[in-house]
Tab-separated table of C-alpha atoms in Angstrom:
chain	number	residue	atom	x	y	z
A	1	UNK	CA	119.233	-94.871	153.560
A	2	UNK	CA	118.310	-98.562	153.542
A	3	UNK	CA	120.655	-99.302	156.440
A	4	UNK	CA	119.210	-96.383	158.443
A	5	UNK	CA	115.705	-97.702	157.772
A	6	UNK	CA	116.698	-101.193	158.951
A	7	UNK	CA	118.226	-99.766	162.113
A	8	UNK	CA	115.078	-97.753	162.789
A	9	UNK	CA	112.873	-100.819	162.341
A	10	UNK	CA	115.126	-102.922	164.592
A	11	UNK	CA	115.109	-100.206	167.251
A	12	UNK	CA	111.312	-99.919	167.088
A	13	UNK	CA	110.908	-103.705	167.285
A	14	UNK	CA	113.244	-103.974	170.275
A	15	UNK	CA	111.482	-101.114	172.080
A	16	UNK	CA	108.010	-102.614	171.584
A	17	UNK	CA	109.112	-106.132	172.456
A	18	UNK	CA	111.033	-105.000	175.518
A	19	UNK	CA	108.059	-102.905	176.661
A	20	UNK	CA	105.689	-105.879	176.360
A	21	UNK	CA	107.933	-108.088	178.473
A	22	UNK	CA	108.094	-105.520	181.263
A	23	UNK	CA	104.335	-104.979	181.060
A	24	UNK	CA	103.704	-108.711	181.302
A	25	UNK	CA	105.995	-109.043	184.309
A	26	UNK	CA	104.304	-106.084	185.981
A	27	UNK	CA	100.908	-107.614	185.313
A	28	UNK	CA	102.027	-110.891	186.854
A	29	UNK	CA	103.155	-109.041	189.967
A	30	UNK	CA	99.837	-107.196	190.153
A	31	UNK	CA	97.831	-110.392	189.733
A	32	UNK	CA	99.858	-112.142	192.428
A	33	UNK	CA	99.455	-109.157	194.739
A	34	UNK	CA	95.678	-109.056	194.278
A	35	UNK	CA	95.323	-112.829	194.595
A	36	UNK	CA	97.221	-112.830	197.894
A	37	UNK	CA	95.075	-109.962	199.153
A	38	UNK	CA	91.618	-111.237	198.207
A	39	UNK	CA	91.579	-114.963	197.516
A	40	UNK	CA	91.113	-116.360	201.022
A	41	UNK	CA	88.746	-113.592	202.126
A	42	UNK	CA	86.478	-114.094	199.109
A	43	UNK	CA	86.225	-117.700	200.280
A	44	UNK	CA	84.688	-116.487	203.565
A	45	UNK	CA	81.336	-116.643	201.747
A	46	UNK	CA	81.423	-120.425	202.181
A	47	UNK	CA	81.827	-120.002	205.921
A	48	UNK	CA	78.841	-117.646	206.048
A	49	UNK	CA	76.693	-120.206	204.226
A	50	UNK	CA	77.737	-123.065	206.491
A	51	UNK	CA	77.516	-121.047	209.737
A	52	UNK	CA	74.536	-118.843	208.912
A	53	UNK	CA	72.383	-119.943	211.856
A	54	UNK	CA	75.307	-119.424	214.214
A	55	UNK	CA	75.924	-115.900	212.935
A	56	UNK	CA	72.209	-115.059	213.092
A	57	UNK	CA	72.278	-115.971	216.775
A	58	UNK	CA	75.665	-114.339	217.411
A	59	UNK	CA	75.609	-110.987	215.634
A	60	UNK	CA	78.770	-109.746	217.355
A	61	UNK	CA	80.696	-112.665	215.868
A	62	UNK	CA	79.400	-111.759	212.416
A	63	UNK	CA	80.259	-108.090	212.948
A	64	UNK	CA	83.779	-108.808	214.152
A	65	UNK	CA	84.389	-111.532	211.555
A	66	UNK	CA	82.916	-111.410	208.014
A	67	UNK	CA	81.642	-107.813	208.265
A	68	UNK	CA	85.025	-106.520	209.398
A	69	UNK	CA	86.766	-108.370	206.569
A	70	UNK	CA	84.235	-107.071	204.042
A	71	UNK	CA	84.673	-103.443	205.113
A	72	UNK	CA	88.467	-103.709	205.202
A	73	UNK	CA	88.390	-104.490	201.485
A	74	UNK	CA	85.977	-101.678	200.560
A	75	UNK	CA	86.800	-98.086	199.645
A	76	UNK	CA	83.564	-96.058	199.961
A	77	UNK	CA	85.385	-92.797	199.224
A	78	UNK	CA	86.473	-93.975	195.767
A	79	UNK	CA	83.014	-95.478	195.261
A	80	UNK	CA	81.429	-92.078	195.886
A	81	UNK	CA	83.941	-90.444	193.545
A	82	UNK	CA	83.061	-92.898	190.764
A	83	UNK	CA	79.328	-92.426	191.271
A	84	UNK	CA	79.212	-88.634	191.110
A	85	UNK	CA	82.425	-87.690	189.273
A	86	UNK	CA	85.473	-85.665	190.297
A	87	UNK	CA	83.942	-82.177	189.900
A	88	UNK	CA	80.849	-82.976	191.951
A	89	UNK	CA	82.997	-84.765	194.513
A	90	UNK	CA	85.237	-81.705	194.942
A	91	UNK	CA	82.228	-79.380	195.282
A	92	UNK	CA	80.874	-81.153	198.364
A	93	UNK	CA	82.021	-79.414	201.566
A	94	UNK	CA	84.679	-81.570	203.214
A	95	UNK	CA	82.748	-82.127	206.451
A	96	UNK	CA	79.621	-83.271	204.596
A	97	UNK	CA	81.666	-85.375	202.207
A	98	UNK	CA	83.251	-87.187	205.149
A	99	UNK	CA	79.795	-87.898	206.581
A	100	UNK	CA	78.465	-89.132	203.225
A	101	UNK	CA	81.438	-91.483	202.855
A	102	UNK	CA	80.789	-92.771	206.373
A	103	UNK	CA	77.106	-93.328	205.558
A	104	UNK	CA	78.077	-95.155	202.368
A	105	UNK	CA	80.423	-97.391	204.348
A	106	UNK	CA	77.517	-98.198	206.673
A	107	UNK	CA	75.462	-98.988	203.565
A	108	UNK	CA	78.093	-101.576	202.606
A	109	UNK	CA	77.834	-102.913	206.135
A	110	UNK	CA	74.071	-103.208	205.657
A	111	UNK	CA	74.616	-105.220	202.467
A	112	UNK	CA	76.599	-107.776	204.480
A	113	UNK	CA	73.700	-108.176	206.907
A	114	UNK	CA	71.157	-108.327	204.087
A	115	UNK	CA	73.169	-111.193	202.616
A	116	UNK	CA	73.212	-112.956	205.986
A	117	UNK	CA	69.444	-112.624	206.388
A	118	UNK	CA	68.677	-113.524	202.780
A	119	UNK	CA	69.715	-117.113	203.497
A	120	UNK	CA	71.097	-117.424	199.972
A	121	UNK	CA	73.781	-120.117	200.031
A	122	UNK	CA	75.958	-118.363	197.487
A	123	UNK	CA	79.585	-119.404	197.647
A	124	UNK	CA	82.174	-117.213	195.965
A	125	UNK	CA	85.532	-118.290	194.637
A	126	UNK	CA	88.422	-116.261	193.243
A	127	UNK	CA	88.614	-116.973	189.489
A	128	UNK	CA	90.884	-114.525	187.672
A	129	UNK	CA	92.214	-110.958	187.470
A	130	UNK	CA	92.056	-108.617	184.491
A	131	UNK	CA	94.667	-105.895	184.837
A	132	UNK	CA	93.502	-102.515	183.539
A	133	UNK	CA	96.478	-100.456	184.662
A	134	UNK	CA	99.078	-100.488	187.419
A	135	UNK	CA	96.468	-98.940	189.731
A	136	UNK	CA	93.227	-100.589	188.588
A	137	UNK	CA	92.112	-104.160	187.961
A	138	UNK	CA	89.001	-106.317	187.833
A	139	UNK	CA	88.678	-109.481	189.909
A	140	UNK	CA	86.465	-112.148	188.343
A	141	UNK	CA	84.619	-114.188	190.950
A	142	UNK	CA	82.949	-117.549	190.375
A	143	UNK	CA	79.632	-118.324	192.049
A	144	UNK	CA	78.081	-121.695	192.788
A	145	UNK	CA	74.774	-120.592	191.244
A	146	UNK	CA	74.172	-122.595	188.071
A	147	UNK	CA	71.316	-120.558	186.563
A	148	UNK	CA	73.774	-118.455	184.572
A	149	UNK	CA	77.107	-120.257	184.914
A	150	UNK	CA	79.033	-117.807	182.736
A	151	UNK	CA	77.956	-114.718	184.684
A	152	UNK	CA	81.028	-113.885	186.742
A	153	UNK	CA	80.799	-111.358	189.540
A	154	UNK	CA	83.185	-108.489	188.837
A	155	UNK	CA	84.984	-106.681	191.648
A	156	UNK	CA	86.617	-103.464	190.487
A	157	UNK	CA	89.678	-102.716	192.598
A	158	UNK	CA	92.078	-99.801	192.798
A	159	UNK	CA	95.402	-99.378	194.504
A	160	UNK	CA	95.033	-97.580	197.814
A	161	UNK	CA	98.454	-96.812	199.234
A	162	UNK	CA	100.251	-100.139	199.535
A	163	UNK	CA	97.126	-102.258	199.201
A	164	UNK	CA	94.113	-102.845	196.927
A	165	UNK	CA	90.471	-102.059	197.689
A	166	UNK	CA	87.116	-102.649	196.018
A	167	UNK	CA	85.348	-99.526	194.759
A	168	UNK	CA	82.719	-101.060	192.459
A	169	UNK	CA	81.106	-104.383	191.596
A	170	UNK	CA	78.576	-105.880	189.208
A	171	UNK	CA	77.855	-108.243	186.333
A	172	UNK	CA	78.737	-107.699	182.679
A	173	UNK	CA	78.631	-103.889	182.270
A	174	UNK	CA	76.012	-103.360	184.973
A	175	UNK	CA	77.844	-101.952	187.968
A	176	UNK	CA	76.860	-100.572	191.338
A	177	UNK	CA	78.186	-97.078	190.633
A	178	UNK	CA	76.261	-96.832	187.357
A	179	UNK	CA	73.028	-97.974	188.974
A	180	UNK	CA	73.365	-95.421	191.784
A	181	UNK	CA	74.514	-92.488	189.647
A	182	UNK	CA	71.105	-91.056	188.718
A	183	UNK	CA	69.866	-91.209	192.307
A	184	UNK	CA	72.951	-89.551	193.771
A	185	UNK	CA	73.082	-86.867	191.086
A	186	UNK	CA	69.417	-85.998	191.712
A	187	UNK	CA	70.621	-84.655	195.072
A	188	UNK	CA	73.984	-83.341	193.882
A	189	UNK	CA	72.624	-81.231	191.009
A	190	UNK	CA	70.511	-79.287	193.542
A	191	UNK	CA	73.444	-78.989	195.955
A	192	UNK	CA	71.306	-81.009	198.358
A	193	UNK	CA	74.236	-82.760	200.012
A	194	UNK	CA	72.415	-83.085	203.319
A	195	UNK	CA	69.502	-84.651	201.460
A	196	UNK	CA	71.809	-87.358	200.081
A	197	UNK	CA	73.327	-87.880	203.522
A	198	UNK	CA	69.898	-88.194	205.156
A	199	UNK	CA	68.706	-90.585	202.446
A	200	UNK	CA	71.620	-92.951	203.088
A	201	UNK	CA	71.344	-92.662	206.849
A	202	UNK	CA	67.591	-93.271	206.900
A	203	UNK	CA	67.838	-96.442	204.785
A	204	UNK	CA	70.497	-97.835	207.070
A	205	UNK	CA	68.656	-96.801	210.221
A	206	UNK	CA	65.397	-98.463	209.125
A	207	UNK	CA	67.210	-101.703	208.329
A	208	UNK	CA	69.304	-101.981	211.468
A	209	UNK	CA	66.368	-100.964	213.660
A	210	UNK	CA	64.619	-104.188	212.654
A	211	UNK	CA	67.527	-106.426	213.670
């Protein structure tokens, strides 16, 4: 009985230890993968700060440079899913859902231009990665703002096919999807999908009309 107990304990110990090693190696691979994907592009913020006047005078260069990079890293479809939840997401007719995702992507595009016109010289730098699972992680981003030096920007990323994309962002536990949830659900609960679409489109239209 004692020998059987010892064997059981040894087997359990080996299983746990072996599992931790594999998990750690997997995490290292994930971190390396995410770093290679995002590190240099996060640093584009420095270029925007140093070339702001140039980009303000050459909008096409901004569109085809930083904006393109920004949108390539974003996943508005997963963002919408996280804002409204799986059930609500599935209930939206596919054609309207596609249009809402497109409008949300244009909203992200607007954020890039709002940053350009804000003239805030915020420089971002890749700091660390916290692995949540093999398909989700959080990128911690350092900022050169010294008001709250410990307040890291969090980029929530998920695996999308063979790459990683950002679906949420924020500080501490305050995230974009949480802040937008009540607004979006005020349309969704009334099945007013076109109302949500028009709301997003109108905000973007009013902004870009002024440019």
